[in-house]
PDB file of C-alpha atoms in Angstrom:
ATOM      1  CA  MET A   1       0.264   0.043  -0.024  1.00  0.00           C
ATOM      2  CA  LYS A   2       1.548   3.377  -1.048  1.00  0.00           C
ATOM      3  CA  ASN A   3       1.707   5.912   1.497  1.00  0.00           C
ATOM      4  CA  PHE A   4       0.876   9.411   0.128  1.00  0.00           C
ATOM      5  CA  GLY A   5       1.594  11.468   3.316  1.00  0.00           C
ATOM      6  CA  LYS A   6       0.187  15.203   3.396  1.00  0.00           C
ATOM      7  CA  CYS A   7      -1.755  14.858   0.520  1.00  0.00           C
ATOM      8  CA  GLU A   8      -4.058  11.979   2.042  1.00  0.00           C
ATOM      9  CA  GLU A   9      -6.694  11.838   4.872  1.00  0.00           C
ATOM     10  CA  VAL A  10      -8.375   9.088   6.673  1.00  0.00           C
ATOM     11  CA  ARG A  11     -12.655   9.619   6.497  1.00  0.00           C
ATOM     12  CA  GLN A  12     -14.983   7.712   8.171  1.00  0.00           C
ATOM     13  CA  ASP A  13     -18.303  10.105   7.779  1.00  0.00           C
ATOM     14  CA  THR A  14     -21.295   8.365   6.613  1.00  0.00           C
ATOM     15  CA  GLN A  15     -21.291  10.785   3.484  1.00  0.00           C
ATOM     16  CA  ILE A  16     -18.029  11.697   2.090  1.00  0.00           C
ATOM     17  CA  VAL A  17     -18.288  14.955  -0.166  1.00  0.00           C
ATOM     18  CA  ILE A  18     -15.065  15.744  -2.578  1.00  0.00           C
ATOM     19  CA  LYS A  19     -15.419  19.112  -4.060  1.00  0.00           C
ATOM     20  CA  ASP A  20     -12.528  21.241  -5.348  1.00  0.00           C
ATOM     21  CA  ARG A  21     -11.946  24.007  -3.347  1.00  0.00           C
ATOM     22  CA  GLY A  22      -8.803  25.322  -5.013  1.00  0.00           C
ATOM     23  CA  SER A  23     -10.318  26.048  -8.415  1.00  0.00           C
ATOM     24  CA  ASN A  24     -12.890  28.251  -9.637  1.00  0.00           C
ATOM     25  CA  ASN A  25     -15.007  25.090 -10.149  1.00  0.00           C
ATOM     26  CA  THR A  26     -17.082  25.105  -7.369  1.00  0.00           C
ATOM     27  CA  LYS A  27     -20.076  23.226  -8.526  1.00  0.00           C
ATOM     28  CA  SER A  28     -18.651  19.780  -9.576  1.00  0.00           C
ATOM     29  CA  LYS A  29     -18.918  17.391  -6.622  1.00  0.00           C
ATOM     30  CA  VAL A  30     -18.949  13.659  -5.877  1.00  0.00           C
ATOM     31  CA  ARG A  31     -20.639  12.434  -2.760  1.00  0.00           C
ATOM     32  CA  ILE A  32     -19.988   8.913  -1.642  1.00  0.00           C
ATOM     33  CA  GLN A  33     -22.580   7.074   0.513  1.00  0.00           C
ATOM     34  CA  ASN A  34     -20.495   5.168   3.290  1.00  0.00           C
ATOM     35  CA  PRO A  35     -23.312   3.795   5.725  1.00  0.00           C
ATOM     36  CA  GLN A  36     -21.177   1.318   7.553  1.00  0.00           C
ATOM     37  CA  LYS A  37     -18.635   4.514   8.656  1.00  0.00           C
ATOM     38  CA  THR A  38     -15.872   2.149   6.864  1.00  0.00           C
ATOM     39  CA  LYS A  39     -12.200   4.005   6.484  1.00  0.00           C
ATOM     40  CA  VAL A  40     -11.573   5.780   3.201  1.00  0.00           C
ATOM     41  CA  ARG A  41      -8.514   7.213   2.283  1.00  0.00           C
ATOM     42  CA  VAL A  42      -8.937  10.361   0.034  1.00  0.00           C
ATOM     43  CA  ILE A  43      -5.771  11.447  -1.744  1.00  0.00           C
ATOM     44  CA  LYS A  44      -5.423  14.764  -3.471  1.00  0.00           C
ATOM     45  CA  VAL A  45      -3.847  14.083  -6.803  1.00  0.00           C
ATOM     46  CA  ASP A  46      -4.073  17.277  -8.510  1.00  0.00           C
ATOM     47  CA  ASP A  47      -0.786  19.730  -7.246  1.00  0.00           C
ATOM     48  CA  CYS A  48      -0.104  17.507  -4.413  1.00  0.00           C
ATOM     49  CA  VAL A  49       0.740  14.037  -5.410  1.00  0.00           C
ATOM     50  CA  ILE A  50       1.131  14.803  -8.747  1.00  0.00           C
ATOM     51  CA  LYS A  51       2.277  18.107 -10.095  1.00  0.00           C
ATOM     52  CA  GLN A  52       3.189  17.833 -13.492  1.00  0.00           C
ATOM     53  CA  GLY A  53       1.345  16.198 -16.540  1.00  0.00           C
ATOM     54  CA  LYS A  54      -2.297  14.976 -16.772  1.00  0.00           C
ATOM     55  CA  ARG A  55      -3.746  13.859 -13.702  1.00  0.00           C
ATOM     56  CA  CYS A  56      -7.147  13.638 -12.038  1.00  0.00           C
ATOM     57  CA  ASP A  57      -8.181  15.621  -8.947  1.00  0.00           C
ATOM     58  CA  TYR A  58      -8.576  12.750  -6.183  1.00  0.00           C
ATOM     59  CA  LEU A  59      -8.099   9.302  -5.738  1.00  0.00           C
ATOM     60  CA  LEU A  60     -10.334   7.261  -3.271  1.00  0.00           C
ATOM     61  CA  ILE A  61      -9.053   4.169  -1.410  1.00  0.00           C
ATOM     62  CA  LEU A  62     -11.753   1.875  -0.210  1.00  0.00           C
ATOM     63  CA  SER A  63     -11.335  -0.406   2.868  1.00  0.00           C
ATOM     64  CA  ASP A  64     -10.977  -3.592   0.217  1.00  0.00           C
ATOM     65  CA  GLU A  65      -8.295  -1.438  -1.743  1.00  0.00           C
ATOM     66  CA  GLN A  66     -10.684  -0.877  -4.504  1.00  0.00           C
ATOM     67  CA  GLU A  67      -9.764   2.557  -5.999  1.00  0.00           C
ATOM     68  CA  ILE A  68     -11.821   5.473  -7.302  1.00  0.00           C
ATOM     69  CA  TYR A  69     -10.544   7.921  -9.262  1.00  0.00           C
ATOM     70  CA  ILE A  70     -12.190  11.146  -9.502  1.00  0.00           C
ATOM     71  CA  GLU A  71     -12.050  14.138 -11.821  1.00  0.00           C
ATOM     72  CA  LEU A  72     -13.916  17.791 -11.011  1.00  0.00           C
ATOM     73  CA  LYS A  73     -14.766  19.411 -14.187  1.00  0.00           C
ATOM     74  CA  GLY A  74     -16.898  22.338 -15.522  1.00  0.00           C
ATOM     75  CA  SER A  75     -17.093  20.924 -19.077  1.00  0.00           C
ATOM     76  CA  LYS A  76     -14.384  19.041 -21.544  1.00  0.00           C
ATOM     77  CA  VAL A  77     -15.417  15.481 -20.091  1.00  0.00           C
ATOM     78  CA  SER A  78     -13.415  13.705 -22.618  1.00  0.00           C
ATOM     79  CA  TYR A  79     -10.252  15.437 -21.425  1.00  0.00           C
ATOM     80  CA  ALA A  80     -11.496  14.486 -17.707  1.00  0.00           C
ATOM     81  CA  ALA A  81     -11.485  11.008 -18.867  1.00  0.00           C
ATOM     82  CA  GLU A  82      -7.902  10.977 -20.121  1.00  0.00           C
ATOM     83  CA  GLN A  83      -6.495  12.684 -16.926  1.00  0.00           C
ATOM     84  CA  ILE A  84      -7.944   9.672 -15.200  1.00  0.00           C
ATOM     85  CA  ILE A  85      -6.432   7.248 -17.738  1.00  0.00           C
ATOM     86  CA  ALA A  86      -3.148   9.009 -17.345  1.00  0.00           C
ATOM     87  CA  THR A  87      -3.436   8.976 -13.781  1.00  0.00           C
ATOM     88  CA  ILE A  88      -3.877   5.150 -12.778  1.00  0.00           C
ATOM     89  CA  PRO A  89      -0.653   4.028 -13.873  1.00  0.00           C
ATOM     90  CA  ARG A  90       1.106   6.248 -11.819  1.00  0.00           C
ATOM     91  CA  LEU A  91      -0.771   5.660  -8.447  1.00  0.00           C
ATOM     92  CA  THR A  92      -2.099   2.082  -8.635  1.00  0.00           C
ATOM     93  CA  ALA A  93      -1.238   0.398  -5.505  1.00  0.00           C
ATOM     94  CA  ASN A  94      -2.543  -3.158  -6.958  1.00  0.00           C
ATOM     95  CA  LYS A  95      -3.130  -3.677 -10.370  1.00  0.00           C
ATOM     96  CA  SER A  96      -5.268  -6.720 -10.135  1.00  0.00           C
ATOM     97  CA  LYS A  97      -7.852  -4.906  -8.154  1.00  0.00           C
ATOM     98  CA  GLN A  98     -10.969  -3.049 -10.023  1.00  0.00           C
ATOM     99  CA  LYS A  99     -10.272   0.544 -10.322  1.00  0.00           C
ATOM    100  CA  LEU A 100     -13.515   3.090 -11.321  1.00  0.00           C
ATOM    101  CA  GLY A 101     -13.103   6.462 -12.848  1.00  0.00           C
ATOM    102  CA  PHE A 102     -16.207   9.401 -11.823  1.00  0.00           C
ATOM    103  CA  ILE A 103     -16.149  12.507 -13.613  1.00  0.00           C
ATOM    104  CA  SER A 104     -18.148  15.038 -11.928  1.00  0.00           C
ATOM    105  CA  SER A 105     -19.558  17.956 -14.818  1.00  0.00           C
ATOM    106  CA  THR A 106     -21.705  20.891 -14.410  1.00  0.00           C
ATOM    107  CA  ARG A 107     -21.809  21.240 -17.939  1.00  0.00           C
ATOM    108  CA  CYS A 108     -22.006  18.525 -21.105  1.00  0.00           C
TER     109      CYS A 108
END
């Protein structure tokens, strides 16, 4: 399991809300339901873990090591998909586990 240092926080909320605080895009967000309050590792990828090249905004690692890659976008959904695809090989901890990608867009 990779260590992401200051770019990571562990959350156990019943509802985990991911939004991009450091951008002009304040409308895009993703809500993850966590009724069992299991530990979820929330990693800020963009400008923290990865500072150059294509990268998504967040990576969530669930207790079963399932990885969820998240990109928050105003528009340009196809570019968001490219960002997620480029991030996966750079950060994946377990190549055999399922990877999910989510794009939250305010305009399509």
